[in-house]
Coordinates of C-alpha atoms and ligand atoms in Angstrom, one line a residue:
M241 CA 168.8 127.9 68.0
K242 CA 165.9 130.2 67.2
I243 CA 162.7 128.2 66.6
V244 CA 159.4 129.5 65.5
T245 CA 156.5 127.4 66.6
I246 CA 153.2 127.8 64.8
V247 CA 149.9 126.9 66.5
G248 CA 146.3 128.0 65.9
A249 CA 143.7 125.4 66.7
R250 CA 142.7 123.8 70.0
P251 CA 144.5 120.5 69.8
Q252 CA 147.7 122.3 68.8
F253 CA 147.8 124.3 72.1
I254 CA 147.7 120.9 73.9
K255 CA 150.4 119.4 71.7
C256 CA 152.8 122.3 72.0
A257 CA 152.7 122.6 75.8
P258 CA 155.0 119.7 76.7
V259 CA 157.4 120.4 73.7
S260 CA 157.7 124.2 74.5
R261 CA 158.7 123.3 78.1
E262 CA 161.5 121.2 76.8
L263 CA 162.7 123.4 74.0
R264 CA 162.8 126.6 76.1
Q265 CA 165.4 125.1 78.4
E266 CA 168.0 125.4 75.6
H267 CA 166.6 127.3 72.7
Q268 CA 164.8 130.6 71.9
E269 CA 161.2 129.8 71.0
I270 CA 159.0 132.4 69.2
L271 CA 155.4 131.3 69.6
V272 CA 153.0 132.3 66.8
H273 CA 149.2 131.9 67.2
T274 CA 147.5 132.1 63.8
G275 CA 144.1 133.0 65.4
Q276 CA 142.3 130.1 63.6
H277 CA 140.6 129.4 66.9
Y278 CA 139.8 132.7 68.6
D279 CA 136.9 132.2 71.1
P280 CA 138.3 132.3 74.7
A281 CA 136.8 128.8 75.3
M282 CA 138.6 127.4 72.2
S283 CA 141.9 129.2 72.9
D284 CA 142.8 131.3 76.0
I285 CA 141.7 128.7 78.5
F286 CA 144.2 126.2 77.1
F287 CA 147.1 128.7 77.5
K288 CA 146.0 129.1 81.1
D289 CA 145.3 125.4 81.9
L290 CA 148.5 124.2 80.4
N291 CA 150.8 127.1 81.4
I292 CA 151.7 127.9 77.8
P293 CA 153.7 131.1 77.4
R294 CA 151.8 134.0 75.8
P295 CA 152.2 134.0 72.0
D296 CA 154.7 136.5 70.6
Y297 CA 152.5 137.0 67.7
N298 CA 148.7 136.6 67.1
L299 CA 147.9 136.8 63.4
G300 CA 144.2 137.1 63.9
V301 CA 143.2 135.1 60.7
G302 CA 139.9 134.0 62.1
S303 CA 137.3 131.8 60.3
G304 CA 136.7 131.5 56.6
L305 CA 136.7 129.1 53.6
H306 CA 139.6 126.7 53.6
G307 CA 141.5 128.4 50.8
K308 CA 141.1 131.9 52.2
Q309 CA 142.0 130.8 55.8
T310 CA 145.0 128.9 54.6
G311 CA 146.1 131.7 52.3
K312 CA 145.9 134.3 55.0
I313 CA 148.0 132.1 57.3
L314 CA 150.6 131.6 54.6
A315 CA 150.9 135.3 53.9
K316 CA 151.0 136.4 57.6
V317 CA 153.4 133.6 58.7
E318 CA 155.7 134.6 55.8
E319 CA 156.0 138.2 57.2
V320 CA 156.9 136.8 60.7
L321 CA 159.5 134.5 59.2
L322 CA 161.1 137.2 57.2
K323 CA 161.4 139.3 60.3
E324 CA 162.5 136.6 62.7
R325 CA 164.7 134.5 60.4
P326 CA 164.5 131.3 62.5
N327 CA 166.7 128.2 62.1
L328 CA 163.6 126.0 62.3
V329 CA 159.8 126.2 62.1
L330 CA 157.8 123.7 64.2
V331 CA 154.3 122.8 63.2
Y332 CA 151.8 120.4 64.8
G333 CA 149.1 118.0 63.6
D334 CA 146.9 118.6 60.5
T335 CA 145.0 121.9 60.6
N336 CA 145.0 124.8 58.1
S337 CA 147.5 126.5 60.5
T338 CA 149.9 123.5 60.1
L339 CA 149.7 123.7 56.3
G340 CA 150.0 127.5 56.0
G341 CA 152.9 127.6 58.5
A342 CA 154.8 124.7 56.8
L343 CA 154.4 126.1 53.3
A344 CA 155.5 129.6 54.3
A345 CA 158.7 128.2 55.8
A346 CA 159.4 125.8 53.0
K347 CA 159.2 128.5 50.4
L348 CA 161.7 130.6 52.4
H349 CA 164.0 127.5 52.6
I350 CA 163.6 127.4 56.4
P351 CA 163.6 123.8 57.6
V352 CA 160.2 122.5 58.8
A353 CA 159.7 120.1 61.7
H354 CA 156.4 118.4 61.8
V355 CA 155.1 116.9 65.0
E356 CA 152.6 114.1 64.4
A357 CA 153.9 113.3 61.0
G358 CA 152.8 110.3 58.9
M359 CA 149.2 110.0 60.2
R360 CA 146.9 109.0 57.4
S361 CA 143.1 108.3 57.2
F362 CA 143.4 107.6 53.5
D363 CA 140.3 109.7 53.1
R364 CA 141.1 112.7 50.9
T365 CA 137.7 114.2 51.4
M366 CA 138.9 115.2 54.9
P367 CA 140.7 118.6 54.8
E368 CA 143.0 117.3 57.5
E369 CA 144.3 114.5 55.2
I370 CA 145.3 117.1 52.5
N371 CA 147.0 119.2 55.2
R372 CA 149.0 116.1 56.5
L373 CA 150.1 114.9 53.1
V374 CA 151.4 118.3 51.9
T375 CA 153.0 119.2 55.2
D376 CA 154.9 115.9 55.4
H377 CA 156.2 116.3 51.9
V378 CA 157.7 119.8 52.6
S379 CA 159.1 118.8 56.1
E380 CA 162.8 118.0 56.8
L381 CA 162.2 116.6 60.3
L382 CA 159.2 114.3 60.7
F383 CA 158.4 113.3 64.3
C384 CA 156.1 110.3 64.3
S385 CA 153.8 109.1 67.1
T386 CA 153.5 105.5 66.0
E387 CA 155.2 102.8 63.9
T388 CA 152.1 102.9 61.6
A389 CA 153.0 106.6 60.9
V390 CA 156.6 105.7 60.0
K391 CA 155.4 103.0 57.6
N392 CA 152.9 105.4 56.0
L393 CA 155.7 107.8 55.3
G394 CA 157.9 105.0 54.0
S395 CA 155.2 104.0 51.5
E396 CA 155.2 107.6 50.2
G397 CA 159.0 107.5 49.8
I398 CA 159.8 109.6 52.9
T399 CA 162.5 108.0 54.9
K400 CA 165.0 110.8 55.6
G401 CA 164.6 112.8 58.8
V402 CA 161.9 110.5 60.1
H403 CA 162.0 109.9 63.9
L404 CA 159.7 107.7 65.9
V405 CA 159.4 109.7 69.1
G406 CA 155.9 108.8 70.5
D407 CA 153.0 111.0 71.1
V408 CA 153.1 114.5 72.6
M409 CA 149.4 114.4 73.6
V410 CA 150.2 111.5 75.8
D411 CA 152.9 113.6 77.5
A412 CA 150.4 116.4 78.0
L413 CA 147.9 113.9 79.5
V414 CA 150.5 112.3 81.9
L415 CA 151.7 115.8 83.0
N416 CA 148.2 117.1 83.7
K417 CA 145.9 114.1 84.6
E418 CA 146.5 114.2 88.4
V419 CA 145.9 118.0 88.5
A420 CA 142.8 117.6 86.4
L421 CA 141.3 115.0 88.7
K422 CA 142.1 117.1 91.8
K423 CA 141.3 120.6 90.5
S424 CA 138.4 120.2 88.2
S425 CA 134.9 120.3 89.7
I426 CA 133.0 119.7 86.4
L427 CA 131.2 116.6 87.7
E428 CA 129.9 118.4 90.7
T429 CA 129.0 121.5 88.6
L430 CA 126.9 119.4 86.2
G431 CA 125.6 117.0 89.0
L432 CA 127.1 113.9 87.4
A433 CA 128.0 110.6 89.1
E434 CA 131.1 108.5 88.1
K435 CA 130.4 106.2 85.1
K436 CA 126.8 107.2 85.0
Y437 CA 127.0 109.4 81.9
Y438 CA 128.5 109.5 78.4
T439 CA 130.6 112.3 76.9
L440 CA 129.9 113.4 73.3
T441 CA 131.8 115.7 70.9
I442 CA 131.2 116.3 67.2
H443 CA 133.0 118.8 65.0
R444 CA 134.2 117.1 61.7
P445 CA 132.6 118.7 58.6
G446 CA 131.5 115.2 57.5
N447 CA 129.2 115.1 60.6
T448 CA 128.3 118.7 61.2
D449 CA 127.7 119.9 57.7
N450 CA 125.1 117.2 57.0
R451 CA 121.7 117.3 58.6
Q452 CA 121.1 113.6 58.3
N453 CA 124.3 112.5 59.9
L454 CA 124.0 115.0 62.8
S455 CA 120.4 113.9 63.4
A456 CA 121.3 110.2 63.3
I457 CA 124.0 110.7 66.0
I458 CA 121.6 112.7 68.2
Q459 CA 118.9 110.0 67.7
A460 CA 121.2 107.2 68.7
V461 CA 122.4 108.7 72.0
S462 CA 118.9 109.8 72.9
K463 CA 117.9 106.2 73.6
T464 CA 120.6 105.6 76.3
G465 CA 118.5 106.7 79.2
M466 CA 121.6 108.2 80.7
P467 CA 122.9 111.8 80.6
V468 CA 125.0 112.6 77.5
V469 CA 127.3 115.6 78.2
F470 CA 127.9 117.4 74.9
P471 CA 130.5 120.2 75.0
V472 CA 129.7 121.8 71.8
H473 CA 132.1 123.2 69.2
P474 CA 131.0 126.6 67.7
R475 CA 130.6 125.1 64.2
T476 CA 128.4 122.3 65.6
R477 CA 126.2 124.7 67.5
K478 CA 125.8 126.8 64.4
Y479 CA 124.6 123.7 62.4
L480 CA 122.4 122.4 65.2
K481 CA 120.6 125.7 65.1
E482 CA 120.4 125.9 61.4
Y483 CA 118.9 122.4 61.1
G484 CA 116.3 123.2 63.8
L485 CA 117.8 120.4 66.0
L486 CA 118.6 122.8 68.9
K487 CA 115.0 123.2 69.8
I488 CA 114.2 119.5 69.8
L489 CA 117.2 118.1 71.6
P490 CA 116.3 115.0 73.7
E491 CA 116.2 115.7 77.4
N492 CA 119.1 113.4 78.3
I493 CA 121.5 115.5 76.2
C494 CA 123.2 118.2 78.3
L495 CA 124.6 120.8 75.9
I496 CA 127.4 122.9 77.3
D497 CA 130.0 125.3 76.0
P498 CA 133.4 123.9 75.0
L499 CA 135.5 122.9 78.1
G500 CA 139.1 123.7 79.0
Y501 CA 141.7 121.0 79.1
L502 CA 141.5 120.1 82.7
D503 CA 137.7 119.9 82.9
M504 CA 137.6 117.9 79.7
I505 CA 140.1 115.3 81.1
R506 CA 138.1 115.0 84.3
L507 CA 134.9 114.6 82.3
M508 CA 136.3 111.9 80.0
A509 CA 138.0 110.0 82.8
S510 CA 134.7 109.4 84.6
S511 CA 132.6 108.7 81.6
K512 CA 131.0 105.3 80.9
K513 CA 132.0 105.7 77.3
I514 CA 133.1 108.5 75.0
L515 CA 131.5 109.3 71.6
T516 CA 133.6 111.5 69.4
D517 CA 134.9 112.3 65.9
S518 CA 138.1 114.0 67.3
G519 CA 141.4 112.3 66.7
G520 CA 143.0 113.4 70.0
M521 CA 140.1 112.2 72.1
Q522 CA 140.3 108.7 70.7
K523 CA 143.8 108.5 72.1
E524 CA 143.0 110.2 75.3
A525 CA 140.1 107.8 75.9
Y526 CA 142.4 104.9 75.3
M527 CA 145.0 106.2 77.7
L528 CA 142.3 106.8 80.3
G529 CA 140.9 103.3 79.8
I530 CA 137.5 104.5 78.7
P531 CA 135.8 102.7 75.7
C532 CA 135.5 105.0 72.7
I533 CA 132.9 105.1 69.9
T534 CA 134.4 107.0 66.9
L535 CA 131.8 108.7 64.8
R536 CA 133.9 108.3 61.7
E537 CA 134.4 105.6 59.1
N538 CA 138.2 105.5 59.6
T539 CA 140.8 106.5 62.1
E540 CA 144.5 107.4 62.0
W541 CA 144.9 106.0 65.5
V542 CA 144.5 102.3 64.4
E543 CA 146.1 100.9 67.6
T544 CA 143.1 102.1 69.6
L545 CA 140.9 99.6 67.7
Y546 CA 142.4 96.5 69.2
D547 CA 140.1 94.5 71.4
N548 CA 137.2 96.9 70.7
W549 CA 138.5 99.7 72.9
N550 CA 137.6 102.0 70.0
I551 CA 134.7 101.1 67.6
L552 CA 134.2 102.9 64.3
T553 CA 130.5 103.6 63.7
G554 CA 130.4 106.6 61.4
S555 CA 127.1 108.3 61.9
D556 CA 125.0 105.1 61.5
S557 CA 122.6 105.2 64.4
K558 CA 122.2 101.4 64.6
K559 CA 126.0 100.9 64.8
I560 CA 126.3 103.6 67.4
W561 CA 123.6 101.9 69.5
Y562 CA 125.3 98.5 69.3
A563 CA 128.6 100.1 70.3
L564 CA 126.9 101.8 73.2
I565 CA 125.5 98.6 74.7
K566 CA 128.6 96.4 73.9
S567 CA 130.7 95.6 77.0
I568 CA 134.5 95.1 76.9
H569 CA 136.1 92.4 78.9
V570 CA 139.8 92.6 77.7
K571 CA 142.4 94.6 79.6
H572 CA 143.8 97.4 77.5
Q573 CA 147.5 98.0 76.8
R574 CA 148.6 101.5 77.4
D575 CA 152.1 101.0 75.9
F576 CA 150.9 101.6 72.3
Y577 CA 151.5 105.2 73.2
P578 CA 154.5 105.6 75.5
T579 CA 155.4 108.9 77.1
G580 CA 158.6 111.0 76.6
A581 CA 158.0 112.2 73.1
A582 CA 158.7 115.9 74.0
K583 CA 162.1 115.0 75.4
K584 CA 163.0 112.9 72.3
I585 CA 161.9 115.8 70.0
R586 CA 164.3 118.1 72.0
D587 CA 167.1 115.6 71.7
V588 CA 166.7 115.2 67.9
I589 CA 166.6 119.0 67.5
N590 CA 169.7 119.4 69.7
Q591 CA 171.6 117.0 67.6
G592 CA 170.7 119.0 64.5
G593 CA 168.2 116.5 63.2
Ligands
UD1_121 C1 139.9 122.6 63.1 C2 140.8 121.7 62.3 C3 140.6 120.3 62.8 C4 140.7 120.2 64.3 C5 139.8 121.2 65.0 C6 139.8 121.2 66.5 C7 141.3 122.4 60.0 C8 141.0 122.1 58.6 N1 140.5 121.7 60.9 O1 138.6 122.4 62.7 O2 141.5 119.4 62.2 O3 140.4 118.9 64.7 O4 140.1 122.5 64.5 O5 138.8 121.9 67.0 O6 142.1 123.2 60.3 N2 134.7 128.8 65.1 C9 134.3 129.7 66.1 N3 135.2 130.1 67.0 C10 136.5 129.6 67.1 C11 136.9 128.7 66.1 C12 136.0 128.3 65.1 O7 133.2 130.2 66.1 O8 137.2 130.0 68.0 C13 133.7 128.3 64.1 C14 133.6 129.2 62.9 O9 132.3 129.2 62.5 C15 134.4 128.5 61.9 C16 134.2 127.1 62.2 O10 134.1 127.1 63.7 O11 134.0 128.8 60.6 C17 135.3 126.2 61.8 O12 136.5 126.5 62.4 P1 138.0 126.1 61.8 O13 139.0 126.5 62.7 O14 138.1 126.5 60.4 O15 137.9 124.5 61.8 P2 137.5 123.5 62.9 O16 136.2 123.0 62.5 O17 137.6 124.1 64.3

């Protein structure tokens, strides 16, 4: 089978790595990078860390308003699909690259397979929620990470082509954790001691594009008295500068460039707690057994909330502070997110869906 895989943003490089390994054993895969993420620290390093084959196409769409970025992806992916004429188009997650890729394929009547289908935050102000909804409704194969996702699709009337396979980010973590712990020297480079620091990431528009929210998060973590390592997404750095917050960052916040996959896993694995608005990192924190504070009002990964392993605080500095000082006594259950999703995806594709 000829399969075109479309990726473009950081989490998609991680998700496609274990699946590509499986698919390439039996199928021809054409890898398309939309160019949504283009900085070497947001893109190239992931291909290197995760041994992902070089993309066959880089569409170079770059940044822009949502409509323009998605439109460019749609037009450019269409050209590739007309040339390659694949049997299947594979898309991942919930970014503008997911939506543009899925729409281009569906309009050419090429079957779409969506990995991480059925995730819902039920918050339509998030661009990702729109991307998820539309992509799922034009997909023929819907690979779900959790039972919650299967139920979400069912309540929208989507039951055909739905497969509960587990989560591919868990596969990536299991494949790479040992290497990360052995190879990465990020703790030594930053002079950090095990469990004596926090890790912070912020990139959602709801937090970055609002001075008050960004300031409230910074203010809450400034009181910890412990280092807070903050690998900063380019959009967040831009806003920190624009709001004048960069110059007045509290001393305990250690602002660094975005990290590659292996360094990020090592940094997370030794953190006291993780504060983030990323979807993937909530799951990774859970798998690594590190308590997570999610700087959002909702989450698609509801299983992580059991026993307070993940606490939703939004950008409310009081709630963040209470979550920081709260201790957790309950053992966590890793089996919410079993491994083996990539193999199951390959099996379903082999059987023709
Ligand atoms: C995107 C996804 C989000 C995902 C995140 C992971 C959408 C709608 N959002 O958000 O779901 O969790 O990626 O990081 O697709 N920029 C750079 N260099 C880069 C990439 C981005 O400077 O390599 C800056 C640009 O100023 C750009 C901004 O970041 O305007 C936003 O980038 P974009 O890819 O549109 O969305 P993300 O915020 O990264």
